[in-house]
Amino acid sequence: MNTSRATPTSSPAAPAARPALRPLDDALAELLTPALPLAGPETVSTFEADGRVLAEDVVSALQVPPEDNSSMDGYAVRAAEVQHAGTALRVSQRIPAGSAGSALEPGTAARIFTGAPIPAGADAVVMQEDCEVLADPQGFIRITQAPKPAQWIRRAGEDVMRGAVVLSKGERLTPAALGLAAGIGRNFLQVARRPRVALFSTGDELVMPGEVAPEQMRPGAIYNSNRFFLRALLSRLGCEVTDMGIVPDRRDATLDALRSASQAHDLILTSGGVSVGEEDHIKPAVQQLGSLDLWQIAIKPGKPFAYGKVGPAHFIGLPGNPVSSFVTFLLLVRPFLLKLQGASQVAMKSVTVPAHFSWPRADKRREFLRVRRNAAGGLDLFANQSSGVLTSAVWGDGLVDNPAGQTIAHGDSVQFIPFSELLS
Ligand code: AMP
Ligand code: MG
């Protein structure tokens, strides 16, 4: 039996009072207060604007569709002239999409195609499946289904009215939003500047994949995982990343890295070294150069988290354990970066889903469990919820937000936050 971790029977000095753990919502509110929108919005091509945060209201100078048009390939008619199935009409013109056509001659039909403007006088479209093209007399059709007035017509302005705000300042641009902006003629958009983020990992145990082959790893060494997902998470949030690599666990190296990162960056983001062990140099280094609030947040995974300033730059220190680092990024850094970009929606949205697992041990901290939706509409739990097991975040497709002190029984409704919500 390993007794090296046995609790000592007497302690050499009076133990320092442990700081109270801070509720996540309080920590988040405190973190977002100094996250003031970055100055200097920029104009980008609509092609390049995916994921960026709008810095203007986008107002439509025209209506969409610009005029009434057909939603079917068929024939435009006056409904009053086709009251009965079997009515035959002469085809007096042909209007493909992109051409204008002319007023519909009374007593005739216009051949029309999807997206083509409805000719003046016509008030319904009969789809071609409900028409027969007659051989005799030539140039006539017989309508086999009497139309209802207005059928298969898309109304002018039914999508966008002239003068409407189609996209609002603070909205994050999605692919559909880019299409809508283009649809009202906008090839450039004003968006928030990209946050400039300096990223580094701490830890003398860290080795970069590619530098040392797996079979040559020295004892105690591990590959640097956090650097990879943090870079990817940052770029998904529209950041310009300066990747400073791995900084050794030494005070001087940490000070140098922080000093250089504080130049020309909006945020310095680090992983590891943020606890209070002797090998954790982040805390004293940030305190020496600027100011630091070290928070023990009442969440699991992810207790240690630090916010501060180094010169003009914001500083955020994430825990080293990969799942803790990943989850605290999603819960805290993501809203922080969105707020820097002036986003109006920074809170994460959860949905209520039944748990198809049980979680019999309540924790003092609010927990974020890695789960996956199953085909039965419930959630399965990844078996190993340890903060070092990154497989849980790959296997899972979201987090269960479980309040402190709460157990979960099979079938209970729980709050689920899909990664699709957090990773975009
Ligand atoms: P720390 O917060 O520095 O005490 O690290 C906590 C745990 O996370 C240790 O087991 C570290 O080896 C591990 N860790 C720290 N940084 C990384 C990283 N970049 N990639 C993978 N594991 C890490
Ligand atoms: Mg470390």
Short mmCIF file of C-alpha atoms and ligand atoms in Angstrom, two decimals:
data_model
loop_
_atom_site.label_atom_id
_atom_site.label_comp_id
_atom_site.label_asym_id
_atom_site.label_seq_id
_atom_site.Cartn_x
_atom_site.Cartn_y
_atom_site.Cartn_z
CA MET A 1 0.00 0.00 0.00
CA ASN A 2 1.23 3.45 -0.81
CA THR A 3 1.31 5.47 2.38
CA SER A 4 3.19 8.46 1.01
CA ARG A 5 -0.02 10.46 0.71
CA ALA A 6 -1.21 9.80 4.23
CA THR A 7 -2.53 12.87 5.98
CA PRO A 8 0.02 14.19 8.48
CA THR A 9 -1.15 13.95 12.05
CA SER A 10 0.20 17.34 12.98
CA SER A 11 0.91 20.33 10.80
CA PRO A 12 4.08 22.36 11.29
CA ALA A 13 2.37 25.75 11.19
CA ALA A 14 -1.15 27.04 11.42
CA PRO A 15 -2.72 26.40 8.00
CA ALA A 16 -3.48 29.53 6.01
CA ALA A 17 -7.18 30.20 5.66
CA ARG A 18 -8.35 28.94 2.26
CA PRO A 19 -9.94 31.62 0.14
CA ALA A 20 -13.63 31.00 -0.42
CA LEU A 21 -14.44 29.50 -3.81
CA ARG A 22 -16.13 32.01 -6.05
CA PRO A 23 -19.40 31.16 -7.81
CA LEU A 24 -18.98 31.05 -11.59
CA ASP A 25 -21.62 33.70 -12.26
CA ASP A 26 -19.86 36.17 -9.95
CA ALA A 27 -16.49 35.44 -11.52
CA LEU A 28 -17.94 35.87 -15.00
CA ALA A 29 -19.59 39.18 -14.12
CA GLU A 30 -16.33 40.43 -12.63
CA LEU A 31 -14.36 39.25 -15.66
CA LEU A 32 -16.70 40.91 -18.15
CA THR A 33 -16.66 44.31 -16.42
CA PRO A 34 -13.20 45.33 -17.72
CA ALA A 35 -13.80 43.69 -21.14
CA LEU A 36 -14.53 46.98 -22.90
CA PRO A 37 -15.12 46.85 -26.66
CA LEU A 38 -11.91 47.29 -28.67
CA ALA A 39 -11.55 50.67 -30.32
CA GLY A 40 -11.41 51.03 -34.09
CA PRO A 41 -13.87 48.88 -36.04
CA GLU A 42 -12.75 47.82 -39.50
CA THR A 43 -14.38 47.34 -42.87
CA VAL A 44 -14.06 43.87 -44.36
CA SER A 45 -15.33 42.16 -47.47
CA THR A 46 -18.55 40.27 -46.85
CA PHE A 47 -16.67 37.23 -48.18
CA GLU A 48 -14.27 37.50 -45.24
CA ALA A 49 -16.75 38.37 -42.50
CA ASP A 50 -17.85 34.94 -41.24
CA GLY A 51 -17.79 34.83 -37.44
CA ARG A 52 -16.96 38.52 -37.03
CA VAL A 53 -19.08 40.80 -34.81
CA LEU A 54 -20.96 43.58 -36.59
CA ALA A 55 -20.02 47.12 -35.60
CA GLU A 56 -22.97 48.69 -37.44
CA ASP A 57 -26.66 48.16 -38.01
CA VAL A 58 -27.14 46.84 -41.53
CA VAL A 59 -30.11 48.63 -43.09
CA SER A 60 -31.64 47.55 -46.37
CA ALA A 61 -31.75 50.10 -49.18
CA LEU A 62 -34.15 47.91 -51.15
CA GLN A 63 -36.87 45.35 -50.70
CA VAL A 64 -36.25 41.62 -51.19
CA PRO A 65 -37.55 40.18 -53.42
CA PRO A 66 -37.49 43.40 -55.44
CA GLU A 67 -40.78 42.55 -57.16
CA ASP A 68 -43.44 39.81 -57.09
CA ASN A 69 -41.96 36.71 -58.69
CA SER A 70 -42.84 33.13 -59.44
CA SER A 71 -41.94 30.34 -57.04
CA MET A 72 -42.60 27.68 -59.70
CA ASP A 73 -41.89 26.85 -63.31
CA GLY A 74 -45.32 27.16 -64.96
CA TYR A 75 -47.72 29.72 -66.39
CA ALA A 76 -48.77 33.12 -65.06
CA VAL A 77 -52.49 33.78 -65.51
CA ARG A 78 -55.41 35.87 -64.32
CA ALA A 79 -57.11 33.54 -61.83
CA ALA A 80 -60.55 34.94 -62.72
CA GLU A 81 -60.04 33.74 -66.31
CA VAL A 82 -59.31 30.16 -65.18
CA GLN A 83 -62.26 29.30 -62.95
CA HIS A 84 -62.56 25.72 -64.19
CA ALA A 85 -60.18 22.87 -64.81
CA GLY A 86 -59.85 22.30 -68.52
CA THR A 87 -59.59 25.98 -69.53
CA ALA A 88 -57.31 26.45 -72.54
CA LEU A 89 -55.25 29.64 -72.99
CA ARG A 90 -52.86 30.92 -75.62
CA VAL A 91 -49.27 31.41 -74.41
CA SER A 92 -48.55 35.03 -75.23
CA GLN A 93 -44.98 35.48 -73.87
CA ARG A 94 -42.07 33.71 -72.24
CA ILE A 95 -40.44 35.15 -69.09
CA PRO A 96 -37.26 33.40 -67.89
CA ALA A 97 -35.60 34.43 -64.60
CA GLY A 98 -33.61 37.63 -65.13
CA SER A 99 -35.88 39.14 -67.76
CA ALA A 100 -38.71 41.60 -67.23
CA GLY A 101 -41.64 40.46 -69.43
CA SER A 102 -44.50 42.77 -70.30
CA ALA A 103 -48.11 43.20 -69.14
CA LEU A 104 -50.16 40.02 -69.57
CA GLU A 105 -52.50 40.20 -72.54
CA PRO A 106 -56.09 39.49 -71.38
CA GLY A 107 -57.22 35.93 -72.05
CA THR A 108 -53.68 34.52 -72.31
CA ALA A 109 -51.03 32.86 -70.14
CA ALA A 110 -47.33 33.73 -69.83
CA ARG A 111 -44.78 30.92 -69.75
CA ILE A 112 -42.81 31.70 -66.55
CA PHE A 113 -39.90 30.24 -64.64
CA THR A 114 -38.92 30.23 -60.96
CA GLY A 115 -37.66 33.65 -59.89
CA ALA A 116 -39.01 35.49 -62.94
CA PRO A 117 -41.12 38.60 -62.26
CA ILE A 118 -44.88 38.22 -62.45
CA PRO A 119 -46.15 40.23 -65.44
CA ALA A 120 -48.55 43.09 -64.70
CA GLY A 121 -52.13 41.85 -64.75
CA ALA A 122 -51.32 38.25 -63.74
CA ASP A 123 -52.30 37.23 -60.21
CA ALA A 124 -51.55 33.50 -60.04
CA VAL A 125 -49.09 30.92 -61.34
CA VAL A 126 -50.17 27.45 -62.41
CA MET A 127 -47.32 25.00 -62.03
CA GLN A 128 -46.34 23.24 -65.23
CA GLU A 129 -47.35 19.86 -63.75
CA ASP A 130 -50.96 21.16 -63.79
CA CYS A 131 -50.85 22.15 -67.50
CA GLU A 132 -50.88 20.26 -70.78
CA VAL A 133 -49.13 21.74 -73.80
CA LEU A 134 -51.55 21.31 -76.70
CA ALA A 135 -50.42 20.10 -80.12
CA ASP A 136 -53.55 21.59 -81.63
CA PRO A 137 -54.03 24.46 -81.63
CA GLN A 138 -50.31 25.09 -81.37
CA GLY A 139 -49.10 27.59 -78.75
CA PHE A 140 -51.97 26.80 -76.36
CA ILE A 141 -52.03 25.10 -72.96
CA ARG A 142 -54.86 23.42 -71.09
CA ILE A 143 -54.94 23.98 -67.34
CA THR A 144 -55.96 20.86 -65.41
CA GLN A 145 -56.20 22.49 -61.95
CA ALA A 146 -57.99 25.84 -61.51
CA PRO A 147 -55.63 28.21 -59.63
CA LYS A 148 -56.39 30.07 -56.44
CA PRO A 149 -55.58 33.81 -56.63
CA ALA A 150 -51.97 34.55 -55.54
CA GLN A 151 -50.81 30.95 -55.72
CA TRP A 152 -47.08 30.33 -56.33
CA ILE A 153 -46.28 34.02 -56.11
CA ARG A 154 -43.54 35.29 -53.82
CA ARG A 155 -44.45 38.80 -52.77
CA ALA A 156 -42.13 41.77 -53.18
CA GLY A 157 -40.57 42.60 -49.80
CA GLU A 158 -41.73 39.39 -48.12
CA ASP A 159 -38.14 38.68 -47.02
CA VAL A 160 -36.85 42.22 -46.39
CA MET A 161 -38.66 45.56 -46.40
CA ARG A 162 -36.83 48.68 -47.58
CA GLY A 163 -35.38 50.49 -44.54
CA ALA A 164 -35.45 47.40 -42.32
CA VAL A 165 -32.51 46.65 -40.00
CA VAL A 166 -31.67 43.16 -41.26
CA LEU A 167 -28.64 42.64 -39.02
CA SER A 168 -27.87 44.53 -35.81
CA LYS A 169 -24.71 45.92 -34.32
CA GLY A 170 -23.30 43.33 -31.91
CA GLU A 171 -24.55 40.36 -33.92
CA ARG A 172 -22.05 37.65 -34.81
CA LEU A 173 -22.10 36.98 -38.50
CA THR A 174 -23.15 33.50 -39.51
CA PRO A 175 -23.01 32.05 -43.03
CA ALA A 176 -26.75 32.80 -43.43
CA ALA A 177 -26.19 36.40 -42.27
CA LEU A 178 -23.50 36.86 -44.93
CA GLY A 179 -25.99 35.69 -47.54
CA LEU A 180 -28.61 38.11 -46.25
CA ALA A 181 -26.14 41.03 -46.26
CA ALA A 182 -25.14 40.16 -49.82
CA GLY A 183 -28.83 39.88 -50.73
CA ILE A 184 -29.30 43.57 -49.98
CA GLY A 185 -26.21 44.54 -51.91
CA ARG A 186 -23.59 44.79 -49.17
CA ASN A 187 -20.15 43.65 -50.29
CA PHE A 188 -18.42 45.26 -47.30
CA LEU A 189 -19.39 45.24 -43.64
CA GLN A 190 -18.15 47.13 -40.60
CA VAL A 191 -17.00 44.69 -37.94
CA ALA A 192 -15.12 44.82 -34.66
CA ARG A 193 -11.36 44.57 -34.92
CA ARG A 194 -9.92 41.12 -34.26
CA PRO A 195 -8.65 40.78 -30.68
CA ARG A 196 -4.87 40.32 -30.70
CA VAL A 197 -4.04 37.49 -28.34
CA ALA A 198 -0.61 36.33 -27.17
CA LEU A 199 -0.72 32.66 -26.16
CA PHE A 200 1.79 30.61 -24.24
CA SER A 201 1.87 27.34 -22.36
CA THR A 202 3.90 26.82 -19.21
CA GLY A 203 5.37 23.56 -17.99
CA ASP A 204 8.85 22.01 -18.09
CA GLU A 205 7.24 18.65 -18.76
CA LEU A 206 5.82 19.84 -22.08
CA VAL A 207 7.20 18.67 -25.40
CA MET A 208 5.94 19.57 -28.83
CA PRO A 209 4.67 16.78 -31.05
CA GLY A 210 7.06 16.51 -33.97
CA GLU A 211 10.06 17.54 -31.89
CA VAL A 212 10.37 14.26 -30.03
CA ALA A 213 8.98 10.94 -31.29
CA PRO A 214 6.62 9.10 -28.92
CA GLU A 215 9.12 6.27 -28.33
CA GLN A 216 11.86 8.77 -27.47
CA MET A 217 9.95 10.74 -24.82
CA ARG A 218 11.94 11.15 -21.61
CA PRO A 219 10.30 10.05 -18.36
CA GLY A 220 7.96 12.70 -17.03
CA ALA A 221 7.48 14.39 -20.38
CA ILE A 222 4.09 14.86 -22.00
CA TYR A 223 3.04 16.43 -25.25
CA ASN A 224 1.56 19.90 -25.22
CA SER A 225 -2.15 19.46 -25.90
CA ASN A 226 -3.48 22.78 -24.66
CA ARG A 227 -1.54 24.84 -27.17
CA PHE A 228 -3.39 23.15 -30.00
CA PHE A 229 -6.93 23.49 -28.78
CA LEU A 230 -6.42 26.98 -27.39
CA ARG A 231 -5.10 28.21 -30.72
CA ALA A 232 -8.04 26.66 -32.52
CA LEU A 233 -10.56 28.04 -30.03
CA LEU A 234 -9.05 31.52 -30.34
CA SER A 235 -9.12 31.55 -34.09
CA ARG A 236 -12.74 30.37 -34.14
CA LEU A 237 -13.54 33.45 -32.07
CA GLY A 238 -11.96 35.73 -34.64
CA CYS A 239 -8.69 36.36 -32.77
CA GLU A 240 -5.29 37.06 -34.25
CA VAL A 241 -3.01 34.74 -32.30
CA THR A 242 0.66 35.27 -31.53
CA ASP A 243 1.73 31.81 -30.44
CA MET A 244 4.72 32.16 -28.11
CA GLY A 245 5.08 28.41 -27.60
CA ILE A 246 6.21 26.91 -24.31
CA VAL A 247 7.66 29.03 -21.53
CA PRO A 248 9.83 27.21 -18.96
CA ASP A 249 8.82 27.05 -15.30
CA ARG A 250 11.20 29.83 -14.22
CA ARG A 251 10.45 33.27 -12.87
CA ASP A 252 12.78 35.12 -15.28
CA ALA A 253 11.45 33.31 -18.33
CA THR A 254 7.86 33.96 -17.25
CA LEU A 255 8.59 37.66 -16.70
CA ASP A 256 10.26 37.97 -20.12
CA ALA A 257 7.35 36.26 -21.85
CA LEU A 258 4.77 38.42 -20.10
CA ARG A 259 6.71 41.62 -20.82
CA SER A 260 6.95 40.88 -24.49
CA ALA A 261 3.35 39.62 -24.71
CA SER A 262 2.04 42.82 -23.15
CA GLN A 263 3.25 44.79 -26.18
CA ALA A 264 0.68 45.14 -28.90
CA HIS A 265 -1.76 42.53 -27.59
CA ASP A 266 -5.22 42.92 -26.17
CA LEU A 267 -5.03 39.70 -24.18
CA ILE A 268 -2.30 37.45 -22.84
CA LEU A 269 -3.63 33.91 -22.43
CA THR A 270 -1.61 31.26 -20.65
CA SER A 271 -2.15 27.68 -19.60
CA GLY A 272 -0.69 26.00 -16.54
CA GLY A 273 1.35 27.38 -13.68
CA VAL A 274 -1.56 29.27 -12.25
CA SER A 275 -1.91 27.37 -8.99
CA VAL A 276 0.09 28.28 -5.94
CA GLY A 277 2.78 25.58 -6.00
CA GLU A 278 6.49 26.41 -6.06
CA GLU A 279 6.64 25.65 -9.78
CA ASP A 280 3.75 27.99 -10.51
CA HIS A 281 5.41 31.23 -11.57
CA ILE A 282 2.54 32.97 -13.27
CA LYS A 283 1.00 34.49 -10.19
CA PRO A 284 4.07 36.27 -8.76
CA ALA A 285 5.23 37.32 -12.24
CA VAL A 286 1.92 38.96 -13.15
CA GLN A 287 1.80 40.61 -9.72
CA GLN A 288 5.31 41.97 -10.23
CA LEU A 289 4.49 43.48 -13.63
CA GLY A 290 0.88 44.45 -13.15
CA SER A 291 -2.07 43.32 -11.10
CA LEU A 292 -3.68 39.95 -10.55
CA ASP A 293 -6.82 38.47 -9.10
CA LEU A 294 -6.42 34.78 -8.60
CA TRP A 295 -9.76 33.15 -8.34
CA GLN A 296 -10.60 29.77 -7.07
CA ILE A 297 -13.83 29.28 -8.96
CA ALA A 298 -16.39 26.85 -7.59
CA ILE A 299 -16.55 24.73 -10.74
CA LYS A 300 -15.35 21.29 -11.67
CA PRO A 301 -13.29 20.90 -13.73
CA GLY A 302 -11.36 24.15 -13.65
CA LYS A 303 -10.92 25.54 -10.18
CA PRO A 304 -7.81 27.73 -10.64
CA PHE A 305 -8.30 30.72 -12.92
CA ALA A 306 -6.58 34.10 -12.96
CA TYR A 307 -7.43 37.48 -14.38
CA GLY A 308 -5.22 40.54 -14.31
CA LYS A 309 -3.49 43.22 -16.31
CA VAL A 310 0.07 43.47 -17.57
CA GLY A 311 0.54 47.01 -18.81
CA PRO A 312 -2.35 47.75 -21.16
CA ALA A 313 -3.01 44.06 -21.90
CA HIS A 314 -5.59 41.91 -20.19
CA PHE A 315 -4.19 38.73 -18.71
CA ILE A 316 -6.03 35.42 -18.28
CA GLY A 317 -4.35 32.37 -16.80
CA LEU A 318 -6.03 29.03 -17.39
CA PRO A 319 -5.36 25.84 -15.46
CA GLY A 320 -2.96 23.31 -16.98
CA ASN A 321 -5.11 20.21 -16.84
CA PRO A 322 -6.39 19.90 -20.39
CA VAL A 323 -10.09 19.48 -19.63
CA SER A 324 -9.97 22.28 -17.05
CA SER A 325 -8.26 24.50 -19.56
CA PHE A 326 -10.77 23.61 -22.27
CA VAL A 327 -13.85 24.09 -20.08
CA THR A 328 -12.69 27.35 -18.47
CA PHE A 329 -11.95 28.70 -21.93
CA LEU A 330 -15.51 27.96 -23.02
CA LEU A 331 -17.14 29.27 -19.85
CA LEU A 332 -15.04 32.37 -19.26
CA VAL A 333 -12.60 33.27 -22.05
CA ARG A 334 -15.14 32.87 -24.84
CA PRO A 335 -17.60 35.41 -23.37
CA PHE A 336 -14.67 37.70 -22.54
CA LEU A 337 -13.45 37.69 -26.16
CA LEU A 338 -16.95 38.15 -27.53
CA LYS A 339 -17.50 41.12 -25.23
CA LEU A 340 -14.19 42.67 -26.38
CA GLN A 341 -15.67 42.52 -29.87
CA GLY A 342 -18.87 44.20 -28.73
CA ALA A 343 -21.05 41.12 -29.12
CA SER A 344 -24.51 41.54 -27.66
CA GLN A 345 -24.95 37.81 -26.96
CA VAL A 346 -22.17 36.46 -24.75
CA ALA A 347 -24.05 34.18 -22.39
CA MET A 348 -24.19 30.49 -23.17
CA LYS A 349 -27.59 28.96 -23.79
CA SER A 350 -28.57 25.63 -22.35
CA VAL A 351 -31.48 23.32 -23.11
CA THR A 352 -33.30 20.88 -20.86
CA VAL A 353 -32.62 17.24 -21.76
CA PRO A 354 -33.19 14.01 -19.81
CA ALA A 355 -30.11 12.35 -18.34
CA HIS A 356 -29.76 8.72 -19.36
CA PHE A 357 -27.20 8.23 -16.64
CA SER A 358 -26.97 8.69 -12.93
CA TRP A 359 -24.52 10.83 -11.00
CA PRO A 360 -24.90 9.73 -7.44
CA ARG A 361 -22.09 11.78 -5.86
CA ALA A 362 -22.98 15.41 -5.38
CA ASP A 363 -20.04 17.81 -5.46
CA LYS A 364 -19.62 21.04 -3.54
CA ARG A 365 -18.74 22.71 -6.84
CA ARG A 366 -20.94 23.31 -9.89
CA GLU A 367 -19.95 20.63 -12.35
CA PHE A 368 -19.66 20.58 -16.13
CA LEU A 369 -19.93 16.96 -17.16
CA ARG A 370 -18.89 15.76 -20.60
CA VAL A 371 -21.87 14.04 -22.18
CA ARG A 372 -23.17 12.99 -25.56
CA ARG A 373 -26.71 13.03 -26.97
CA ASN A 374 -28.05 9.61 -27.82
CA ALA A 375 -30.57 8.49 -30.42
CA ALA A 376 -33.27 8.17 -27.74
CA GLY A 377 -33.18 11.92 -27.06
CA GLY A 378 -31.25 11.64 -23.81
CA LEU A 379 -27.69 12.19 -22.64
CA ASP A 380 -25.00 9.58 -22.02
CA LEU A 381 -22.12 10.32 -19.67
CA PHE A 382 -18.46 9.78 -20.49
CA ALA A 383 -17.27 7.26 -17.93
CA ASN A 384 -14.10 9.09 -16.84
CA GLN A 385 -14.76 12.70 -15.81
CA SER A 386 -11.19 13.38 -14.66
CA SER A 387 -9.85 16.82 -15.58
CA GLY A 388 -6.87 15.23 -17.30
CA VAL A 389 -8.90 13.00 -19.62
CA LEU A 390 -9.22 14.97 -22.83
CA THR A 391 -10.90 12.02 -24.55
CA SER A 392 -14.07 13.05 -22.68
CA ALA A 393 -14.17 16.36 -24.58
CA VAL A 394 -13.69 14.64 -27.93
CA TRP A 395 -16.23 11.89 -27.24
CA GLY A 396 -18.75 14.36 -25.82
CA ASP A 397 -20.87 16.76 -27.80
CA GLY A 398 -21.57 19.07 -24.90
CA LEU A 399 -21.63 19.73 -21.18
CA VAL A 400 -24.19 19.14 -18.49
CA ASP A 401 -24.31 22.15 -16.21
CA ASN A 402 -24.98 20.50 -12.85
CA PRO A 403 -25.59 22.79 -9.86
CA ALA A 404 -23.46 22.45 -6.74
CA GLY A 405 -24.66 19.82 -4.30
CA GLN A 406 -26.88 18.11 -6.84
CA THR A 407 -27.09 14.41 -7.65
CA ILE A 408 -28.62 13.20 -10.90
CA ALA A 409 -30.91 10.19 -11.21
CA HIS A 410 -31.55 8.40 -14.51
CA GLY A 411 -34.35 10.28 -16.25
CA ASP A 412 -33.86 13.60 -14.44
CA SER A 413 -34.03 16.74 -16.55
CA VAL A 414 -30.64 18.44 -16.72
CA GLN A 415 -29.24 21.55 -18.38
CA PHE A 416 -27.26 20.68 -21.50
CA ILE A 417 -24.95 23.11 -23.31
CA PRO A 418 -24.07 21.74 -26.74
CA PHE A 419 -20.51 22.25 -27.93
CA SER A 420 -22.05 23.56 -31.16
CA GLU A 421 -23.13 26.53 -29.03
CA LEU A 422 -19.72 26.99 -27.42
CA LEU A 423 -17.31 26.18 -30.21
CA SER A 424 -18.57 28.65 -32.74
P1 AMP B 1 -0.34 23.03 -13.80
O1 AMP B 1 -1.59 23.83 -13.84
O2 AMP B 1 0.79 23.69 -14.47
O3 AMP B 1 -0.03 22.61 -12.39
O4 AMP B 1 -0.62 21.70 -14.60
C1 AMP B 1 -1.63 20.80 -14.19
C2 AMP B 1 -1.56 19.52 -15.00
O5 AMP B 1 -1.82 19.80 -16.37
C3 AMP B 1 -0.21 18.84 -14.99
O6 AMP B 1 -0.43 17.45 -14.96
C4 AMP B 1 0.41 19.25 -16.28
O7 AMP B 1 1.37 18.34 -16.74
C5 AMP B 1 -0.78 19.32 -17.21
N1 AMP B 1 -0.56 20.28 -18.27
C6 AMP B 1 -0.16 21.56 -18.10
N2 AMP B 1 -0.05 22.19 -19.28
C7 AMP B 1 -0.39 21.28 -20.23
C8 AMP B 1 -0.46 21.32 -21.65
N3 AMP B 1 -0.16 22.43 -22.32
N4 AMP B 1 -0.82 20.20 -22.31
C9 AMP B 1 -1.12 19.07 -21.63
N5 AMP B 1 -1.09 18.98 -20.29
C10 AMP B 1 -0.71 20.06 -19.58
MG MG B 2 2.80 23.42 -14.49
#
